[in-house]
Short mmCIF file of C-alpha atoms and ligand atoms in Angstrom, two decimals:
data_model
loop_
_atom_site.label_atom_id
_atom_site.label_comp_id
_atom_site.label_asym_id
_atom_site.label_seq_id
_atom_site.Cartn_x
_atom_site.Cartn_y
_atom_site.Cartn_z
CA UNK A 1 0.00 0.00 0.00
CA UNK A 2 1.10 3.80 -0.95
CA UNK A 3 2.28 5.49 2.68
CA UNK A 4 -0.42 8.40 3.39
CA UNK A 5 0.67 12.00 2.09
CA UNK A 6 -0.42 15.35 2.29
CA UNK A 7 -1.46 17.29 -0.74
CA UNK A 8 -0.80 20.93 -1.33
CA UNK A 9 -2.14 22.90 -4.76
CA UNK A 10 0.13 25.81 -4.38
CA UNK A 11 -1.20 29.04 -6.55
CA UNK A 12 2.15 31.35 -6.17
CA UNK A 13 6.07 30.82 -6.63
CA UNK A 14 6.52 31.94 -2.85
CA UNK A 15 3.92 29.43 -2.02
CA UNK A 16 5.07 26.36 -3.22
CA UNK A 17 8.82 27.37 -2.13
CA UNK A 18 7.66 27.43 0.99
CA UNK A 19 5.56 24.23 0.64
CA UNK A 20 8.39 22.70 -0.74
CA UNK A 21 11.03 23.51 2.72
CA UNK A 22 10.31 20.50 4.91
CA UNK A 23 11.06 16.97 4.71
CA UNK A 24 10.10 14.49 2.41
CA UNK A 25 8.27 17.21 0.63
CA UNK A 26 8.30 16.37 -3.13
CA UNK A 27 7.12 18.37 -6.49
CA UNK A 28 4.34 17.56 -8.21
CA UNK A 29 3.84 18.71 -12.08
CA UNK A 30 2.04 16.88 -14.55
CA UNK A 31 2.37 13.60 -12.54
CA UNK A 32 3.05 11.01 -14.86
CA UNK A 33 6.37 10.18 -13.71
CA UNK A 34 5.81 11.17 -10.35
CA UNK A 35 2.64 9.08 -9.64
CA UNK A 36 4.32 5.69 -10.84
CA UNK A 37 7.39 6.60 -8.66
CA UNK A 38 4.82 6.25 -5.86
CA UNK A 39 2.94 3.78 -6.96
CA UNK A 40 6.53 1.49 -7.70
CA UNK A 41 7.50 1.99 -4.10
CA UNK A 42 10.48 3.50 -5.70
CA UNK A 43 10.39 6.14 -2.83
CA UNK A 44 8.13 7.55 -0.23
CA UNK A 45 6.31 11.12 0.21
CA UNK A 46 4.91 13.16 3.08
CA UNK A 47 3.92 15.86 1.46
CA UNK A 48 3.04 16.29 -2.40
CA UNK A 49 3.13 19.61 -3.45
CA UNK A 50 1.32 20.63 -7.06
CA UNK A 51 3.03 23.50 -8.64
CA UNK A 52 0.31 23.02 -11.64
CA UNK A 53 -1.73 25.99 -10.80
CA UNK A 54 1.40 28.29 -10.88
CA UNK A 55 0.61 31.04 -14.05
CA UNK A 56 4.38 32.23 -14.05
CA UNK A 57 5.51 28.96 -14.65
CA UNK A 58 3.94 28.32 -17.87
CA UNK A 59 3.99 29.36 -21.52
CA UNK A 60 7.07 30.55 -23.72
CA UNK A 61 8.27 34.58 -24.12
CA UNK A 62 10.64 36.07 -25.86
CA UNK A 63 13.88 37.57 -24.20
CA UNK A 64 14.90 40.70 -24.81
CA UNK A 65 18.44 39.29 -26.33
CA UNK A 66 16.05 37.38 -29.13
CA UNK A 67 16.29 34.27 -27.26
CA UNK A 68 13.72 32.54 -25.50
CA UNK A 69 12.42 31.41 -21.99
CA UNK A 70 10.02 28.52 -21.35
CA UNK A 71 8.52 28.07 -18.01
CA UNK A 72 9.10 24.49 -16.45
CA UNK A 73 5.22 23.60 -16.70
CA UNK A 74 5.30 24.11 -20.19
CA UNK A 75 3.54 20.94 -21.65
CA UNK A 76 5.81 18.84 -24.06
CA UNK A 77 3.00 18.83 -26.84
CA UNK A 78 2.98 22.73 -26.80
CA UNK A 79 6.86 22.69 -27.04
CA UNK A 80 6.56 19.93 -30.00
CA UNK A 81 3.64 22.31 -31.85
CA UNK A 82 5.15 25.49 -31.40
CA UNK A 83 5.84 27.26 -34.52
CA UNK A 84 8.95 29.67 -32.61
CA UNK A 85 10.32 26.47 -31.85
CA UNK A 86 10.06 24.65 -35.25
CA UNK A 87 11.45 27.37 -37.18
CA UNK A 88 14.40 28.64 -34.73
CA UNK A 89 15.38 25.81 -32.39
CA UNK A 90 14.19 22.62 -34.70
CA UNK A 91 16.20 20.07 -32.02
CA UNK A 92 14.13 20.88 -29.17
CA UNK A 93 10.44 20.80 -31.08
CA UNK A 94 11.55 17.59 -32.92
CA UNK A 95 12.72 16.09 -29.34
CA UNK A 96 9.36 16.92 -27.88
CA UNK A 97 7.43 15.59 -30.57
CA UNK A 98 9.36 11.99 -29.95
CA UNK A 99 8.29 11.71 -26.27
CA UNK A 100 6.30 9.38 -25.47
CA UNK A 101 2.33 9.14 -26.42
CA UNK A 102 0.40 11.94 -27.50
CA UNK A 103 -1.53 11.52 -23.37
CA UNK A 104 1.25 12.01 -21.79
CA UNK A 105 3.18 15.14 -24.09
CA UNK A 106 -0.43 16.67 -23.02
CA UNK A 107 0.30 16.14 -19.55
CA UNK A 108 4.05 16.20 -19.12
CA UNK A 109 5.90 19.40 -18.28
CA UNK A 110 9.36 20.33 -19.64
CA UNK A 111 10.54 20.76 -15.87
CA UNK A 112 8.94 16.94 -15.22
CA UNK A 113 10.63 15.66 -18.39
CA UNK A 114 14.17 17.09 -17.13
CA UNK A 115 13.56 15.74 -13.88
CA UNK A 116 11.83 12.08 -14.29
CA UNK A 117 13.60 9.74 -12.37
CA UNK A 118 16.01 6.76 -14.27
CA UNK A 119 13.70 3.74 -16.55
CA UNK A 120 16.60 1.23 -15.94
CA UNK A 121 14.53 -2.08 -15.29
CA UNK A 122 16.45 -2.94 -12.26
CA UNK A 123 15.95 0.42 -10.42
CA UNK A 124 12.14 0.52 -11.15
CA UNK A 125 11.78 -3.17 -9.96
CA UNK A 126 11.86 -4.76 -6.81
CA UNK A 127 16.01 -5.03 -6.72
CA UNK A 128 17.86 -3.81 -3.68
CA UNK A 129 20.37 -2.04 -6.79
CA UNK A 130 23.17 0.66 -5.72
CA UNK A 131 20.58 4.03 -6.46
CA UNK A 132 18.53 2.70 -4.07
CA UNK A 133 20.97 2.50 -1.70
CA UNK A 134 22.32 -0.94 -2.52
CA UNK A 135 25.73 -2.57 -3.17
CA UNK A 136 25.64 -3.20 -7.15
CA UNK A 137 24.39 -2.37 -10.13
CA UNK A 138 22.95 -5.38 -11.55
CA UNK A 139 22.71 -4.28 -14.93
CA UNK A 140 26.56 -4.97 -15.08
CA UNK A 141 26.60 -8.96 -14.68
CA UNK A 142 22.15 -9.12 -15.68
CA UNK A 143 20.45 -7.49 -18.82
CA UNK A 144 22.17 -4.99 -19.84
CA UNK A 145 20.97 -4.18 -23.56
CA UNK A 146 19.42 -1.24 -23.07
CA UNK A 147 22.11 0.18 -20.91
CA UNK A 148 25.16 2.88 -21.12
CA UNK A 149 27.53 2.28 -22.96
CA UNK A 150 29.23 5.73 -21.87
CA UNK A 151 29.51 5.48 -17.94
CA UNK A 152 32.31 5.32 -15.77
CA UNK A 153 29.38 3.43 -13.22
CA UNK A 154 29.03 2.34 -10.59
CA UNK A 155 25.83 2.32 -11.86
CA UNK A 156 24.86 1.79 -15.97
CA UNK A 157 21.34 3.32 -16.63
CA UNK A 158 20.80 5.90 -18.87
CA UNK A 159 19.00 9.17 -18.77
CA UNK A 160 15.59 9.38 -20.50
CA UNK A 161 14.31 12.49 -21.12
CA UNK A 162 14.71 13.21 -24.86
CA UNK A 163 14.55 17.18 -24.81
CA UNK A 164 17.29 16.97 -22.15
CA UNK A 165 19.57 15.95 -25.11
CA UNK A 166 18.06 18.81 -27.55
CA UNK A 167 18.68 21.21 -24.96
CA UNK A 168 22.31 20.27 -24.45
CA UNK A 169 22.84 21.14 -27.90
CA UNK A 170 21.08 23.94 -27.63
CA UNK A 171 23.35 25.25 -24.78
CA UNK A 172 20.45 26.11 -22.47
CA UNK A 173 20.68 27.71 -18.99
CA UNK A 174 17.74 26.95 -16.32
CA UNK A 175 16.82 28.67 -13.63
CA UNK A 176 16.47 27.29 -10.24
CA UNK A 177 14.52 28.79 -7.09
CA UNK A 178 15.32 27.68 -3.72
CA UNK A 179 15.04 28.98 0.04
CA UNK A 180 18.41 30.49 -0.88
CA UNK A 181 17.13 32.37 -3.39
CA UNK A 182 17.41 31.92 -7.57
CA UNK A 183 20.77 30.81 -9.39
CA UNK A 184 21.34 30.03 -13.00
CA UNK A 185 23.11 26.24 -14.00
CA UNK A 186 24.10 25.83 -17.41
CA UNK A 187 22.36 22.44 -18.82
CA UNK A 188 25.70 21.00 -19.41
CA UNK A 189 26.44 21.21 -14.81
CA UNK A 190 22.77 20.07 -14.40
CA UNK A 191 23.13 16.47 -14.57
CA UNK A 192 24.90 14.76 -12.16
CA UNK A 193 27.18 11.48 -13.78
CA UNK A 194 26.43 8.68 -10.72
CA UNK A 195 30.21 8.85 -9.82
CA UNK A 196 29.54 12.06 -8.45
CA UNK A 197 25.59 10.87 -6.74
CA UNK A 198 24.42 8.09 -6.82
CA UNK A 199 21.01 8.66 -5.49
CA UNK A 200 19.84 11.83 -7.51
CA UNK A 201 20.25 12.73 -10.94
CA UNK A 202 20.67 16.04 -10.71
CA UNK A 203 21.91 19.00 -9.07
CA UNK A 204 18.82 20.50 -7.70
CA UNK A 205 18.60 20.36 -3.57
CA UNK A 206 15.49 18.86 -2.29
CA UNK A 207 13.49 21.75 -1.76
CA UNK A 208 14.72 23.41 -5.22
CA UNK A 209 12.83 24.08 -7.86
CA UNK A 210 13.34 24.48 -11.83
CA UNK A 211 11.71 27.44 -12.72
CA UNK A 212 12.63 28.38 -16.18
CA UNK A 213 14.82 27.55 -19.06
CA UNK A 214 16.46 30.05 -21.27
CA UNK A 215 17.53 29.76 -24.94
CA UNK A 216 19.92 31.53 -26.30
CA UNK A 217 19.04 33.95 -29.54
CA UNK A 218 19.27 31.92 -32.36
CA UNK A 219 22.74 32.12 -33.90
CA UNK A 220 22.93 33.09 -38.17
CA UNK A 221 23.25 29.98 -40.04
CA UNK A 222 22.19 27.58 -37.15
CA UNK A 223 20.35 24.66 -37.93
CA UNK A 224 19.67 21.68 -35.75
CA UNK A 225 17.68 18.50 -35.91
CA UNK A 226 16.75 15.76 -33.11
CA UNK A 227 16.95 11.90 -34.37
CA UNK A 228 15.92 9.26 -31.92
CA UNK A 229 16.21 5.32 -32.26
CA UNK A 230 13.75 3.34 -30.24
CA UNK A 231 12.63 -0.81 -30.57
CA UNK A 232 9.19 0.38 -31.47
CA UNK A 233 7.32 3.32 -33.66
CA UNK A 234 4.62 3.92 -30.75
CA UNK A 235 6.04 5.29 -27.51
CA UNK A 236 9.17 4.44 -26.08
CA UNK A 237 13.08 5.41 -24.66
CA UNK A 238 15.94 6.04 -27.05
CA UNK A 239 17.55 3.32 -27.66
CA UNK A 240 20.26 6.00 -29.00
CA UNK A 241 19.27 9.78 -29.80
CA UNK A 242 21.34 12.32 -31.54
CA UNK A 243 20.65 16.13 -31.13
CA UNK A 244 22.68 18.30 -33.59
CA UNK A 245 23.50 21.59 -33.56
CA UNK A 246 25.66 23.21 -36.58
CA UNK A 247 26.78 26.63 -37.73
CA UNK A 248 27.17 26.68 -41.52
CA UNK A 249 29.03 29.78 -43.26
CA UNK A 250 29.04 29.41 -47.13
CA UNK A 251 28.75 25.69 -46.82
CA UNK A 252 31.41 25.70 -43.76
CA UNK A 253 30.66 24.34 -40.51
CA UNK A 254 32.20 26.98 -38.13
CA UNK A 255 30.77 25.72 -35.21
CA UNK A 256 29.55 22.38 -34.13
CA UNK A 257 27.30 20.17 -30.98
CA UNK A 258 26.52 17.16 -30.95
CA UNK A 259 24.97 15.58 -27.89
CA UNK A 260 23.98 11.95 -27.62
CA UNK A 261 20.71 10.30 -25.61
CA UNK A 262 20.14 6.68 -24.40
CA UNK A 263 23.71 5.71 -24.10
CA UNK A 264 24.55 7.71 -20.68
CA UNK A 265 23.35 8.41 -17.31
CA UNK A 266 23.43 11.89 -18.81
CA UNK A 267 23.52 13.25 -22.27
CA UNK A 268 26.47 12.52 -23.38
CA UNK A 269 28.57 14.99 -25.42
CA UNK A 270 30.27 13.47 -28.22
CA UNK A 271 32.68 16.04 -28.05
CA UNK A 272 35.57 14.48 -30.92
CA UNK A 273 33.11 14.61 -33.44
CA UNK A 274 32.27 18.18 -32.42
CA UNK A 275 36.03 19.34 -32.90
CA UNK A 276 36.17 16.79 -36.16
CA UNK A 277 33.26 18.89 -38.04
CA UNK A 278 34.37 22.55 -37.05
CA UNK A 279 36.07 24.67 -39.48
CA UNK A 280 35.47 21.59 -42.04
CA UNK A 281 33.13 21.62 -45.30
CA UNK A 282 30.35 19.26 -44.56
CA UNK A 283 29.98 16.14 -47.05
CA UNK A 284 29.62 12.19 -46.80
CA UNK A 285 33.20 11.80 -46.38
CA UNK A 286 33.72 13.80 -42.98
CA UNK A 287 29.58 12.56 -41.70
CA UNK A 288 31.35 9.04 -41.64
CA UNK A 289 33.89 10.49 -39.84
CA UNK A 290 32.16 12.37 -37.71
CA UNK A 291 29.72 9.26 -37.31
CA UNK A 292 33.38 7.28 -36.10
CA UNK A 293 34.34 9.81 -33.58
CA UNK A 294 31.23 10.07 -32.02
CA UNK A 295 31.26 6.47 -30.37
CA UNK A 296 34.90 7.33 -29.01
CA UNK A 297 35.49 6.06 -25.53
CA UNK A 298 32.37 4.22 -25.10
CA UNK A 299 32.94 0.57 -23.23
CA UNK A 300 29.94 -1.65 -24.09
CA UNK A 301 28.63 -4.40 -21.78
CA UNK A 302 28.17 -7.67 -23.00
CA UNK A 303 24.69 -7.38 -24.62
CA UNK A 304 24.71 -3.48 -25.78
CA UNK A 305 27.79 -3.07 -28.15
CA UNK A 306 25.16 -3.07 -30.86
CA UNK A 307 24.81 0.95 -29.16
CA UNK A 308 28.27 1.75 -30.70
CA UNK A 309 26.81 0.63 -34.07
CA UNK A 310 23.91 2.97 -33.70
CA UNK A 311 25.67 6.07 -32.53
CA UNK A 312 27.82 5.71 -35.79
CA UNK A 313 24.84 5.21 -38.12
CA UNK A 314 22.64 7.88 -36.20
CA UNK A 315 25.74 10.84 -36.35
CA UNK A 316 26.03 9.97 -39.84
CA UNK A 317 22.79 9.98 -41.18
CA UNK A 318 21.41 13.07 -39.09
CA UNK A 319 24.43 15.04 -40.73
CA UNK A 320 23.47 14.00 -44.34
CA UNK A 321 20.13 14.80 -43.68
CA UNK A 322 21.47 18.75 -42.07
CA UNK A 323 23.09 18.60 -45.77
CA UNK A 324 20.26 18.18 -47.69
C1 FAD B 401 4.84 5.20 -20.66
C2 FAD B 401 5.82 6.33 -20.63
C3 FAD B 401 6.65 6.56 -21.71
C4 FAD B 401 7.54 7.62 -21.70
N1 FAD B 401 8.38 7.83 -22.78
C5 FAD B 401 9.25 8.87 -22.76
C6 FAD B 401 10.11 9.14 -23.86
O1 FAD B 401 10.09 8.45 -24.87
N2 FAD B 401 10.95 10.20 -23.77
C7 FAD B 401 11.01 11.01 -22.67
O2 FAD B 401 11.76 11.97 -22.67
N3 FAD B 401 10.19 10.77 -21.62
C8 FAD B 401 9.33 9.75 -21.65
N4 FAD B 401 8.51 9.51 -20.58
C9 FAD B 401 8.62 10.37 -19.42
C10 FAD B 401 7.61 11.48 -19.49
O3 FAD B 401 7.95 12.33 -20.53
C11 FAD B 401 7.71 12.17 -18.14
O4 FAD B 401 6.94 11.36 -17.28
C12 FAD B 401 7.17 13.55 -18.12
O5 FAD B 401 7.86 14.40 -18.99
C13 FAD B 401 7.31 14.09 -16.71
O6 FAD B 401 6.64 15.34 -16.67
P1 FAD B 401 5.58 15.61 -15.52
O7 FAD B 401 5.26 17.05 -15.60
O8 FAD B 401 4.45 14.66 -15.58
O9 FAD B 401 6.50 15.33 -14.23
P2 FAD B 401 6.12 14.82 -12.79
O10 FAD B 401 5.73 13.39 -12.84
O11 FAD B 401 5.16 15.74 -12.12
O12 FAD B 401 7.55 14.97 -12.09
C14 FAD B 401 8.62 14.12 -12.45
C15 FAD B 401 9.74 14.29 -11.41
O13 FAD B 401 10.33 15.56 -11.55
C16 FAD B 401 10.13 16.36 -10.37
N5 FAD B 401 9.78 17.68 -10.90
C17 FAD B 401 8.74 17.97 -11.74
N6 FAD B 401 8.80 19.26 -12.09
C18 FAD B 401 9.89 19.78 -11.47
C19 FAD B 401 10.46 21.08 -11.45
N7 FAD B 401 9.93 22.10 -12.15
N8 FAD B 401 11.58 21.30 -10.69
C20 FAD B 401 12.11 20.27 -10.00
N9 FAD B 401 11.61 19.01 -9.98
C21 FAD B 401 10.51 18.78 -10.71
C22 FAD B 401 9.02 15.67 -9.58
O14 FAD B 401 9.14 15.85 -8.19
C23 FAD B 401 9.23 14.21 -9.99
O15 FAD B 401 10.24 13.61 -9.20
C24 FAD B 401 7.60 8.47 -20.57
C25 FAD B 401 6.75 8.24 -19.48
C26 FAD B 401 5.88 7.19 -19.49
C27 FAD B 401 5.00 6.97 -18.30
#
């Protein structure tokens, strides 16, 4: 049975950041991570505190810079429909539109999809495995397919929110609120690898909460596209993702990102096929290359080198299609 919690519906920043400052008081969004959490045992609650209701937190505006900030309740089908998006920051729009069913983009927040807690099989069953507090990760000697390929451990799952990956590449800065007042992280220090925690994901505090993320203004010549592999066409994790971000002069790519999902406990920066591409004129030749580089360093398990395979193919082809 689910332990007994309370239930706030906060209406104002101040409120819920108060609601939020006492023990085992957790944030509640859209829910749809949250609620199987509970449900899964995975941890326990004693106070659930809805930041739904909060106005501020919602909707996208323009900065005065030209770029953009989205408020963390921001549902993932309005980020996947909106035309700003489509037209100036294609990787993030494209990553929405791949999450999961059309039910839950409805209901899921940006903020909730940045935040969901790991899908690894063995943490969301009934394992005693090292994030919950456990001695081993028992994806390393068990099943392992689906896991990192790109982790120095000790534990091997990777991270599943797709526009966490578009975001990297689009160099995004969030904005968290906390009883200590507001500070800015840069995407790339948000995620925590589990050599550094093992029992959070992330660098928020307990009773911290992300607010906003910011976009910067869309650079001349950018372009950018999100390409996710999964087992199935209906809803479902990356398998391997690829979110690209280029800066083409006069056919020229002077700048390069290129951020990799489903093959880390983070998204994973494939950062030699970044310096590979830059100052290089983009063709089949170097989008093998780049392709190559990109699965540098990673150190398969025994049922997930087919990952390596993917990352190749998936850099590749995502580059050939920026060049058409
Ligand atoms: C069947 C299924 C398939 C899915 N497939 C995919 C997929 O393919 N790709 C993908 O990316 N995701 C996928 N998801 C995850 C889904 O996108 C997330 O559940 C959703 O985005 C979470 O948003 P939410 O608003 O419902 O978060 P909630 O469930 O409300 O919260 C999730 C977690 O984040 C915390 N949290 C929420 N908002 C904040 C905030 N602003 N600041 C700090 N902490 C916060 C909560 O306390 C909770 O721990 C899938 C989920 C399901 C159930």
């Amino acid at each position: 049975m689910m332990k007994p919690f309370a239930y706030l519906k906060a209406k104002t920043p101040a409120e819920a950041l108060a609601a939020l400052n006492s023990k085992g008081a957790r944030i509640h969004a859209g829910g749809t991570d949250l609620l199987g959490c509970l449900h899964d045992h995975l941890f326990t609650v004693d106070k659930v505190v809805s930041i739904s209701g909060i106005k501020e937190w919602s909707g996208m505006t323009g900065r005065p810079d030209g770029g953009l900030k989205i408020g963390c309740l921001t549902t993932i089908a309005s980020i996947a429909a909106s035309a700003v998006l489509k037209e100036k920051y294609a990787v993030l729009a494209q990553a929405a539109s791949e999450v999961a069913s059309p039910q839950l983009r409805e209901q899921g927040t940006i903020g909730g999809n940045l935040c969901q807690r790991p899908r690894c099989w063995y943490y969301r069953g009934d394992f005693p495995c090292a994030r919950k507090g456990g001695e081993t990760c028992f994806a390393v000697e068990g099943e392992n397919q689906n896991h990192a390929i790109f982790s120095n451990g000790p534990c091997f799952f990777v991270h599943p929110s797709d526009t966490a990956v578009a975001l990297s590449a689009l160099q995004a800065r969030l904005t968290v609120a906390g009883p200590a007042g507001t500070r800015t992280v840069p995407i790339e220090s948000f995620f925590l690898a589990p050599e550094k925690a093992i029992d959070r994901e992330n660098v928020l505090e307990p009773a911290e909460i992300l607010t906003e993320i910011h976009l910067p203004a869309p650079a001349a010549g950018a372009r950018s596209s999100y390409r996710k592999i999964r087992s199935r066409q209906s809803w479902d994790f990356a398998l391997t993702s690829v979110a690209l971000w280029l800066q083409v002069d006069k056919g020229m790519v002077s700048q390069a990102r290129c951020w990799l999902g489903g093959v880390a406990p983070a998204p994973w920066r494939a950062a030699a096929a970044e310096k590979l591409l830059a100052g290089k004129k983009l063709n089949a030749a170097l989008a093998a290359s780049a392709g190559q580089a990109a699965a540098e360093g990673a150190v398969p398990m025994r049922d997930n080198a087919y990952k390596v395979e993917m990352v190749k193919g998936a850099v590749e082809e995502s580059l050939l299609r920026l060049l058409a």
